[in-house]
Coordinates of C-alpha atoms in Angstrom, one line a residue:
M23 CA -12.2 -22.1 -23.2
S24 CA -12.7 -21.4 -26.9
I25 CA -11.8 -18.3 -28.8
W26 CA -13.3 -16.6 -31.6
I27 CA -11.3 -13.9 -33.6
R28 CA -12.2 -11.8 -36.7
S29 CA -9.9 -9.3 -38.4
D30 CA -10.3 -7.2 -41.4
H31 CA -10.1 -3.9 -42.9
N32 CA -6.6 -3.3 -41.3
V33 CA -4.0 -0.5 -41.9
D34 CA -1.5 -1.9 -39.7
R35 CA 0.2 -5.6 -38.6
S36 CA -2.6 -6.9 -36.7
I37 CA -3.2 -10.1 -38.8
P38 CA 0.4 -11.0 -38.7
I39 CA 0.5 -10.5 -34.9
L40 CA -2.7 -12.6 -34.4
K41 CA -1.5 -15.4 -36.7
L42 CA 1.9 -15.5 -34.5
W43 CA 0.2 -15.4 -31.2
I44 CA -2.7 -17.9 -32.2
D45 CA 0.3 -20.4 -33.2
S46 CA 2.1 -20.0 -29.9
V47 CA -1.1 -20.7 -27.8
K48 CA -3.2 -22.9 -30.0
D49 CA -2.8 -26.0 -27.4
A50 CA -3.8 -24.0 -24.4
Y51 CA -7.4 -23.7 -25.5
H52 CA -10.3 -25.9 -26.4
S53 CA -10.4 -24.3 -29.9
I54 CA -9.7 -21.1 -31.6
Y55 CA -11.9 -20.2 -34.5
S56 CA -10.4 -17.3 -36.6
E57 CA -11.0 -15.6 -40.0
F58 CA -8.9 -12.7 -41.5
D59 CA -9.5 -10.8 -44.6
E60 CA -6.0 -9.4 -45.7
D61 CA -7.1 -7.8 -48.9
A62 CA -9.8 -5.4 -47.9
S63 CA -8.2 -1.8 -45.9
S64 CA -11.4 0.3 -46.5
Y65 CA -15.1 0.5 -46.9
P66 CA -16.7 1.8 -50.1
G67 CA -17.3 5.6 -49.7
E68 CA -14.9 5.8 -46.7
V69 CA -13.3 9.1 -46.3
G70 CA -11.0 8.6 -43.2
L71 CA -9.6 5.7 -40.9
A72 CA -12.6 6.5 -38.4
H73 CA -15.3 7.3 -40.9
W74 CA -18.0 4.9 -39.8
T75 CA -20.4 4.2 -43.1
D76 CA -23.5 2.3 -43.0
E77 CA -21.9 -0.5 -44.6
R78 CA -19.0 -0.7 -41.8
F79 CA -21.9 -0.6 -39.1
S80 CA -23.5 -3.3 -41.2
H81 CA -20.5 -5.3 -41.0
M82 CA -19.9 -5.1 -37.6
M83 CA -23.2 -6.0 -36.4
S84 CA -22.9 -9.2 -38.5
L85 CA -19.7 -10.1 -37.0
R86 CA -20.8 -9.3 -33.3
D87 CA -24.0 -11.4 -33.6
N88 CA -22.3 -14.3 -35.5
A89 CA -19.9 -14.5 -32.5
L90 CA -22.9 -14.5 -30.0
N91 CA -24.6 -17.2 -32.0
Y92 CA -21.2 -19.3 -32.2
A93 CA -21.2 -19.2 -28.6
R94 CA -24.9 -20.2 -28.2
E95 CA -24.4 -23.1 -30.9
N96 CA -21.4 -24.4 -29.1
W97 CA -23.3 -24.5 -25.7
A98 CA -20.8 -22.0 -24.1
D99 CA -21.9 -21.0 -20.5
Y100 CA -20.7 -17.3 -21.1
I101 CA -19.3 -15.1 -23.9
L102 CA -16.8 -12.4 -23.2
S103 CA -16.6 -10.0 -25.9
I104 CA -13.6 -7.8 -26.2
D105 CA -12.7 -5.2 -28.8
A106 CA -9.4 -4.6 -30.1
D107 CA -9.0 -1.2 -28.5
V108 CA -9.4 -2.7 -25.0
F109 CA -6.4 -3.6 -22.9
L110 CA -7.2 -5.5 -19.8
T111 CA -4.4 -5.5 -17.4
N112 CA -6.1 -7.3 -14.4
P113 CA -5.9 -11.1 -14.8
N114 CA -8.7 -11.7 -12.6
T115 CA -11.4 -9.8 -14.7
L116 CA -13.0 -12.7 -15.9
T117 CA -13.4 -14.6 -12.6
Y118 CA -14.6 -11.1 -11.4
L119 CA -17.3 -10.6 -13.9
I120 CA -18.7 -14.2 -13.5
S121 CA -18.8 -13.6 -9.8
K122 CA -21.3 -10.7 -10.3
N123 CA -23.9 -13.3 -11.3
R124 CA -25.7 -10.8 -14.0
T125 CA -26.7 -11.4 -17.6
L126 CA -24.8 -8.5 -18.9
V127 CA -22.0 -6.8 -17.1
A128 CA -18.8 -5.3 -17.9
P129 CA -15.5 -3.9 -16.3
M130 CA -15.3 -0.1 -16.3
L131 CA -12.1 0.7 -18.4
Y132 CA -10.1 3.8 -18.3
S133 CA -8.8 6.2 -21.1
E134 CA -6.7 9.3 -20.7
G135 CA -10.0 11.5 -20.5
L136 CA -13.5 11.0 -19.4
Y137 CA -14.3 8.5 -22.1
S138 CA -15.1 5.1 -20.9
N139 CA -17.1 1.7 -21.8
F140 CA -20.7 2.9 -20.7
W141 CA -23.1 5.6 -20.7
H142 CA -25.2 6.6 -17.7
G143 CA -27.8 8.4 -19.7
M144 CA -29.5 7.9 -23.2
T145 CA -31.7 10.3 -25.3
E146 CA -35.0 9.8 -26.6
D147 CA -33.5 9.1 -29.7
Y148 CA -30.9 6.7 -28.0
Y149 CA -27.9 8.7 -28.4
Y150 CA -25.4 9.4 -25.6
L151 CA -26.5 11.7 -22.9
R152 CA -23.9 13.0 -20.3
T153 CA -25.6 12.9 -16.8
D154 CA -24.4 14.2 -13.3
E155 CA -23.9 10.6 -12.2
Y156 CA -21.3 9.6 -14.7
K157 CA -18.2 11.3 -13.5
P158 CA -18.7 10.0 -9.8
I159 CA -18.9 6.6 -11.3
L160 CA -15.7 6.9 -13.5
E161 CA -13.8 8.6 -10.6
K162 CA -14.9 5.8 -8.1
E163 CA -16.4 8.2 -5.6
N164 CA -18.5 5.2 -4.9
V165 CA -17.5 1.7 -5.8
S166 CA -20.2 -0.8 -6.9
C167 CA -21.9 -2.5 -10.0
Y168 CA -24.4 0.1 -11.6
S169 CA -27.5 -0.4 -13.7
V170 CA -26.8 2.0 -16.9
P171 CA -28.3 2.1 -20.3
M172 CA -25.1 1.3 -22.2
I173 CA -22.2 -1.1 -21.8
H174 CA -20.0 -1.8 -24.8
S175 CA -16.4 -2.9 -25.9
C176 CA -15.9 -5.5 -23.0
V177 CA -19.1 -7.1 -22.1
L178 CA -19.8 -10.5 -20.4
V179 CA -22.9 -12.3 -21.3
D180 CA -24.1 -15.3 -19.2
L181 CA -25.6 -17.4 -21.9
R182 CA -27.0 -20.0 -19.3
R183 CA -29.9 -17.7 -18.5
S184 CA -32.9 -17.9 -20.9
E185 CA -33.2 -14.1 -21.3
S186 CA -29.9 -13.9 -23.1
D187 CA -31.6 -15.6 -26.1
F188 CA -33.2 -12.2 -27.1
L189 CA -29.9 -10.5 -27.0
T190 CA -29.0 -9.4 -30.5
Y191 CA -26.7 -6.9 -32.5
R192 CA -28.7 -7.0 -35.7
S193 CA -31.7 -4.3 -35.8
D194 CA -33.6 -6.5 -38.1
K195 CA -34.1 -9.0 -35.4
I196 CA -35.8 -6.5 -33.2
E197 CA -39.4 -5.9 -33.7
N198 CA -40.3 -2.3 -34.6
Y199 CA -36.9 -1.1 -34.2
D200 CA -36.5 2.5 -34.3
G201 CA -33.1 3.2 -33.4
P202 CA -29.9 4.3 -35.0
H203 CA -27.8 1.8 -37.5
D204 CA -25.3 1.2 -34.7
D205 CA -24.2 -2.1 -33.2
I206 CA -23.8 -1.2 -29.6
I207 CA -27.0 0.8 -29.4
V208 CA -28.8 -2.1 -31.2
F209 CA -27.6 -4.5 -28.5
A210 CA -28.3 -2.1 -25.8
L211 CA -32.0 -1.6 -26.9
S212 CA -32.4 -5.5 -27.3
A213 CA -31.8 -5.7 -23.6
K214 CA -33.9 -2.9 -22.9
K215 CA -37.0 -4.2 -24.8
N216 CA -36.5 -7.5 -22.9
N217 CA -36.0 -6.0 -19.4
I218 CA -32.4 -7.1 -19.1
N219 CA -30.3 -4.7 -17.0
L220 CA -26.8 -3.6 -18.0
Y221 CA -24.2 -3.6 -15.3
I222 CA -20.9 -1.2 -15.3
C223 CA -18.6 -2.5 -12.4
N224 CA -15.8 0.0 -11.0
E225 CA -14.9 -2.0 -7.8
D226 CA -11.6 -2.6 -9.1
H227 CA -9.0 -1.4 -11.6
F228 CA -9.7 -3.6 -14.7
G229 CA -7.6 -2.0 -17.7
Y230 CA -7.8 0.6 -20.3
I231 CA -9.9 1.6 -23.5
T232 CA -8.7 3.8 -26.3
V233 CA -10.5 7.3 -27.2
P234 CA -12.3 6.8 -30.4
L235 CA -10.9 8.6 -33.3
E236 CA -12.4 11.5 -34.9
Q237 CA -13.1 11.2 -38.7
E238 CA -10.3 13.3 -39.7
D239 CA -7.8 11.5 -37.3
D240 CA -5.1 9.4 -38.8
K241 CA -3.3 6.4 -37.4
S242 CA -0.5 8.5 -35.8
Y243 CA -3.0 9.9 -33.5
D244 CA -4.2 6.7 -32.3
L245 CA -0.7 5.7 -31.8
E246 CA -0.4 8.6 -29.4
H247 CA -3.6 7.6 -27.6
L248 CA -2.1 4.3 -27.1
R249 CA 1.2 5.9 -25.8
N250 CA -0.8 7.9 -23.2
I251 CA -2.4 4.5 -22.0
K252 CA 1.1 3.0 -21.7
M253 CA 2.3 5.8 -19.8
D254 CA -0.7 5.6 -17.3
I255 CA 0.2 2.1 -16.7
L256 CA 3.9 3.2 -15.9
N257 CA 2.8 6.0 -13.9
S258 CA 0.7 3.8 -11.9
G259 CA 3.8 1.8 -11.0
Q260 CA 2.9 -1.2 -13.1
S261 CA 5.4 -2.7 -15.8
L262 CA 4.7 -2.9 -19.6
Y263 CA 5.6 -6.4 -20.3
V264 CA 6.0 -7.4 -24.1
N265 CA 6.1 -11.2 -25.0
D266 CA 9.6 -11.9 -26.6
L267 CA 7.2 -13.5 -29.5
L268 CA 6.1 -10.3 -30.4
K269 CA 9.1 -7.9 -29.9
E270 CA 9.7 -7.6 -33.5
Y271 CA 6.4 -5.7 -34.0
T272 CA 7.2 -3.0 -31.3
D273 CA 8.4 0.2 -32.3
L274 CA 9.7 2.9 -29.8
P275 CA 10.2 6.4 -31.0
R276 CA 13.7 7.8 -31.9
K277 CA 15.1 9.7 -28.7
D278 CA 15.9 13.3 -28.5
T279 CA 16.1 16.2 -26.2
M280 CA 12.9 18.1 -27.9
M281 CA 14.2 21.6 -28.1
F282 CA 16.4 21.6 -25.0
D283 CA 20.2 21.4 -24.8
N284 CA 19.9 18.5 -22.3
I285 CA 17.4 16.9 -20.0
F286 CA 18.6 15.8 -16.4
M287 CA 16.6 13.2 -14.3
I288 CA 17.7 13.4 -10.5
N289 CA 17.4 9.9 -9.0
L290 CA 18.9 8.3 -5.8
K291 CA 21.0 5.1 -6.5
R292 CA 19.0 3.4 -3.7
R293 CA 15.6 3.9 -5.7
P294 CA 16.3 1.4 -8.5
D295 CA 12.7 1.0 -8.8
R296 CA 12.0 4.8 -9.6
R297 CA 15.1 4.9 -12.1
K298 CA 13.7 1.8 -14.1
R299 CA 10.3 3.3 -14.4
M300 CA 11.5 6.8 -15.3
N301 CA 13.7 5.2 -18.0
Q302 CA 10.4 3.1 -19.3
C303 CA 8.9 6.4 -19.5
F304 CA 11.8 8.0 -21.7
D305 CA 11.7 5.0 -23.8
E306 CA 7.9 5.5 -24.4
L307 CA 8.0 9.1 -24.8
G308 CA 11.4 9.1 -26.9
L309 CA 13.1 11.3 -24.7
K310 CA 17.1 11.3 -24.4
V311 CA 17.7 11.9 -20.7
E312 CA 21.0 12.2 -18.7
T313 CA 20.5 10.6 -15.2
V314 CA 22.1 12.5 -12.4
D315 CA 22.9 10.4 -9.1
A316 CA 21.1 12.4 -6.4
V317 CA 22.9 13.5 -3.1
D318 CA 21.5 10.9 -0.5
G319 CA 20.6 12.8 2.6
K320 CA 21.3 9.6 4.5
A321 CA 24.9 9.8 3.7
L322 CA 25.5 13.4 4.9
N323 CA 27.7 13.4 8.1
E324 CA 28.1 16.1 10.5
T325 CA 31.6 16.9 9.4
F326 CA 30.0 17.7 5.7
L327 CA 27.3 19.7 7.3
Q328 CA 29.4 21.9 9.0
T329 CA 30.7 23.1 5.6
L330 CA 27.2 24.5 4.8
R331 CA 25.3 27.5 6.5
F332 CA 21.8 27.5 7.3
M333 CA 19.4 30.1 7.5
P334 CA 18.8 30.8 11.0
D335 CA 15.4 31.8 10.8
F336 CA 14.0 28.9 8.9
K337 CA 11.3 26.7 10.3
D338 CA 9.2 24.5 8.1
P339 CA 5.8 26.5 7.4
Y340 CA 3.9 23.2 8.2
H341 CA 5.8 21.3 10.7
K342 CA 7.8 24.0 12.3
R343 CA 11.0 22.3 12.1
P344 CA 14.5 23.1 10.8
M345 CA 15.7 21.0 7.6
K346 CA 15.8 17.5 7.3
L347 CA 18.7 15.6 5.8
G348 CA 16.5 14.5 2.7
E349 CA 15.8 18.1 1.8
I350 CA 19.7 19.0 2.2
G351 CA 20.4 16.1 -0.4
C352 CA 17.6 17.3 -2.6
F353 CA 18.8 20.9 -2.6
L354 CA 22.5 19.7 -3.4
S355 CA 21.2 17.6 -6.2
H356 CA 19.5 20.5 -8.0
Y357 CA 22.6 22.7 -7.2
H358 CA 24.8 20.2 -8.8
V359 CA 22.7 20.3 -12.0
W360 CA 22.8 24.1 -11.9
E361 CA 26.6 23.9 -11.9
E362 CA 26.6 21.5 -14.8
I363 CA 24.3 23.7 -17.0
V364 CA 26.6 26.6 -16.5
Q365 CA 29.8 24.7 -16.9
R366 CA 28.3 23.1 -20.2
G367 CA 26.9 26.5 -21.2
Y368 CA 23.6 25.1 -22.0
Q369 CA 21.0 27.8 -23.0
S370 CA 18.1 25.8 -22.1
T371 CA 17.8 22.7 -19.8
L372 CA 14.9 20.4 -18.6
V373 CA 15.4 19.1 -15.1
L374 CA 13.2 16.4 -13.8
E375 CA 12.8 14.6 -10.5
D376 CA 12.0 10.7 -10.4
D377 CA 8.5 10.6 -8.8
I378 CA 6.8 12.4 -11.6
R379 CA 3.6 11.4 -13.6
F380 CA 3.6 12.9 -17.5
E381 CA 0.3 14.2 -18.7
G382 CA -1.0 12.8 -22.0
F383 CA 0.6 14.1 -25.3
F384 CA 3.5 15.5 -23.0
K385 CA 6.1 16.1 -25.9
S386 CA 3.6 18.0 -28.0
K387 CA 2.4 20.1 -25.0
V388 CA 5.9 20.7 -24.1
H389 CA 6.7 22.3 -27.7
S390 CA 3.6 24.5 -27.3
V391 CA 4.7 25.7 -24.0
M392 CA 8.5 26.2 -25.1
N393 CA 7.5 28.0 -28.5
E394 CA 5.8 30.6 -26.3
V395 CA 8.6 30.7 -23.8
L396 CA 11.3 31.1 -26.5
K397 CA 9.3 34.3 -27.8
I398 CA 9.9 35.9 -24.4
L399 CA 13.5 37.0 -24.3
N400 CA 13.4 37.7 -20.6
W401 CA 12.9 34.2 -18.6
D402 CA 14.8 32.2 -16.4
L403 CA 12.7 29.3 -15.0
V404 CA 9.2 27.7 -16.1
Y405 CA 7.7 25.1 -13.8
F406 CA 6.2 22.1 -15.7
G407 CA 4.8 20.6 -12.3
R408 CA 4.4 22.3 -8.7
K409 CA 2.1 22.8 -6.1
R410 CA 0.6 26.3 -6.2
L411 CA 0.2 27.6 -2.8
Q412 CA -1.7 30.8 -3.5
E413 CA -5.4 30.9 -4.0
K414 CA -5.5 34.4 -5.8
D415 CA -5.0 34.0 -9.7
E416 CA -1.7 34.0 -11.4
P417 CA -1.5 36.6 -14.3
W418 CA -1.3 35.2 -17.6
I419 CA 1.7 36.2 -19.8
E420 CA 0.8 38.7 -22.4
G421 CA 0.0 36.9 -25.5
A422 CA 0.3 33.4 -24.2
R423 CA -2.1 30.6 -24.1
Y424 CA -0.2 28.3 -21.8
L425 CA 2.0 30.5 -19.7
V426 CA 1.4 32.1 -16.2
E427 CA 3.5 34.2 -13.8
A428 CA 4.5 31.7 -11.1
G429 CA 3.3 32.4 -7.6
Y430 CA 4.6 31.0 -4.3
S431 CA 4.7 27.3 -5.0
Y432 CA 6.1 24.0 -3.8
W433 CA 7.7 21.1 -5.6
T434 CA 10.3 21.0 -8.0
L435 CA 8.9 18.1 -10.0
G436 CA 10.0 19.4 -13.3
Y437 CA 11.3 22.8 -14.5
A438 CA 12.9 24.2 -17.7
L439 CA 15.9 26.5 -16.8
S440 CA 17.6 29.0 -18.9
L441 CA 21.4 29.7 -18.6
R442 CA 20.7 33.0 -17.1
G443 CA 18.6 31.5 -14.7
A444 CA 21.2 28.9 -13.8
K445 CA 23.5 31.5 -13.1
K446 CA 21.2 33.6 -10.9
L447 CA 20.4 30.4 -8.7
L448 CA 24.4 29.9 -8.2
E449 CA 25.1 33.5 -7.8
A450 CA 22.7 34.2 -4.7
E451 CA 25.3 31.7 -2.9
P452 CA 22.5 29.7 -1.4
L453 CA 24.9 27.0 0.4
T454 CA 25.6 30.0 2.6
K455 CA 21.9 30.4 3.9
L456 CA 20.4 27.3 3.1
V457 CA 16.6 26.3 2.9
P458 CA 14.8 23.7 1.0
V459 CA 15.0 24.0 -2.9
D460 CA 11.3 24.6 -3.1
E461 CA 11.3 27.6 -0.4
Y462 CA 14.6 28.8 -2.2
L463 CA 13.1 29.5 -5.9
P464 CA 10.2 31.5 -4.6
I465 CA 12.3 33.7 -2.6
L466 CA 14.5 34.4 -5.6
F467 CA 11.6 35.3 -7.7
D468 CA 10.2 37.4 -4.9
K469 CA 7.1 35.7 -4.5
H470 CA 7.6 34.1 -1.2
P471 CA 5.4 35.3 1.9
H472 CA 8.0 35.2 4.5
Q473 CA 9.7 38.5 4.3
N474 CA 12.5 37.9 6.9
W475 CA 13.6 34.9 4.8
K476 CA 13.7 37.0 1.6
G477 CA 15.9 39.5 3.5
Y478 CA 19.0 37.1 3.3
Y479 CA 18.7 37.2 -0.5
P480 CA 18.7 40.8 -1.3
K481 CA 18.8 40.4 -5.1
R482 CA 15.5 38.5 -6.1
D483 CA 15.3 39.0 -9.7
L484 CA 14.5 35.4 -11.1
V485 CA 11.9 35.3 -13.9
A486 CA 9.7 32.5 -13.1
L487 CA 6.8 31.4 -15.3
S488 CA 4.6 28.2 -15.0
A489 CA 2.9 25.9 -17.6
A490 CA -0.8 26.3 -17.3
P491 CA -2.2 23.9 -17.5
L492 CA 0.8 21.9 -16.0
L493 CA 2.6 19.0 -17.7
L494 CA 3.7 17.1 -14.6
Y495 CA 2.2 15.8 -11.4
P496 CA 3.4 13.5 -8.7
T497 CA 3.0 9.8 -9.0
H498 CA 1.6 9.7 -5.5
Y499 CA 0.2 12.2 -3.0
T500 CA 1.1 12.3 0.8
G501 CA -1.0 9.5 2.5
E502 CA -1.8 7.5 -0.6
K503 CA -0.9 3.8 -1.1
G504 CA 2.6 3.6 -2.4
Y505 CA 3.7 7.2 -1.2
V506 CA 7.3 7.3 -0.1
S507 CA 9.1 10.7 0.5
D508 CA 12.8 10.9 0.3
T509 CA 12.8 14.2 2.2
E510 CA 10.0 13.8 4.9
D511 CA 11.3 10.3 5.8
S512 CA 14.5 11.6 7.1
I513 CA 16.5 13.1 10.1
I514 CA 16.2 16.5 11.0
I515 CA 19.5 18.4 11.3
P516 CA 20.9 18.7 14.7
E517 CA 20.0 22.0 16.3
A518 CA 23.7 22.5 17.3
I519 CA 24.9 22.8 13.9
I520 CA 22.3 25.6 13.3
A521 CA 23.1 27.3 16.6
K522 CA 26.8 27.3 15.6
E523 CA 26.2 29.2 12.3
D524 CA 24.3 31.9 14.7
L525 CA 27.6 32.5 16.8

């Protein structure tokens, strides 16, 4: 296998990184042919990092076509063209693409939005056209290899096929070319004019691609897009591995607690995998977080349970059963955090569980939400992640763009809590009429549908809001591969303990 690399017009450390990497792997390849221009950092007439001038397009067309011809001249069977903003995470990608036995084929890549490395439609003048078929392919409603009018950024060409000789990135090589001055469009049209189909395959998870910058965007915005990709990798349970050789080029953000006095993360000691993943997320996001060892429901014995009092009327709304030991441990974990907040006098705190997925641009979105929250003097709790259980609309907070009044909700994935809110949660004495924590909160903000349960808590004045849209989601949903519940997969408390409370 041979490698062909070109890099120029950089405003980062791409070339030193490439040189270091090439020197470390040069003996593993048949050849590595590289050329670097360390002097030029912009094109004439360029008005921004992402401004594509005609000269920039021409340069890109020339480079891509040179790579294609280099592969032909060296009798390569295939050429896999990969742009620098592509991150392949599947080591079997090349083998898979070859197995498809197509002249042109690409692995479908993800971004943090709807952007990918294919088009499903093209206008009459050869520009992008969104179609109804695009999203089902992207979201893998069906998995296959689809014939599409455009693939780009990561493309395998089978050079053994004679028809591949007509492929080009240069418009001057296409007779009567009437399309835009754009490298990927020229390539797609060279295929179309020679009846060569382009295929995008979504049968596996292959990797990621960054969203193209707008002309006015700067490098910091590109880094945020990259951070979103790294977070998505961590959210999926994969690890981010950095070769020791390249660690000097890695930069992690300085950690802070955003506008909060503290951030707590609740985690069971017997879930070190979750703790490791969450700490990696905090490193990438630049979050300073205090880890709280959760109360393990499996460690609760009958003697301890006798010190608690349970709401006698409680039955799980879905499973029609009493509380489980895991639910008790979960409640006590949150309860201990509320106690810490009051003891330390924190005015605002963020509480996180360990099975959460962060939305892209998490920190900036938190700032937007909390800037609105802090203008509201009368607030106690703000859900960042939850399962909404009511179909009817939740009213927007007057003058707010990102806040609604919280209705009946499940899950305590993450929430902001004021000092006043923590005091209310403790003063209600929930350990004397215990229910699961995600039932307790809606009772206290008086949005729970079970009137008899609310009767055990006569003072229900917790002011609960919710971020809209949400900022946190579960890493897995019930029934998905990899789903593990620390509450559902536990023992139901003995009926004798509940019965004793009724005596």
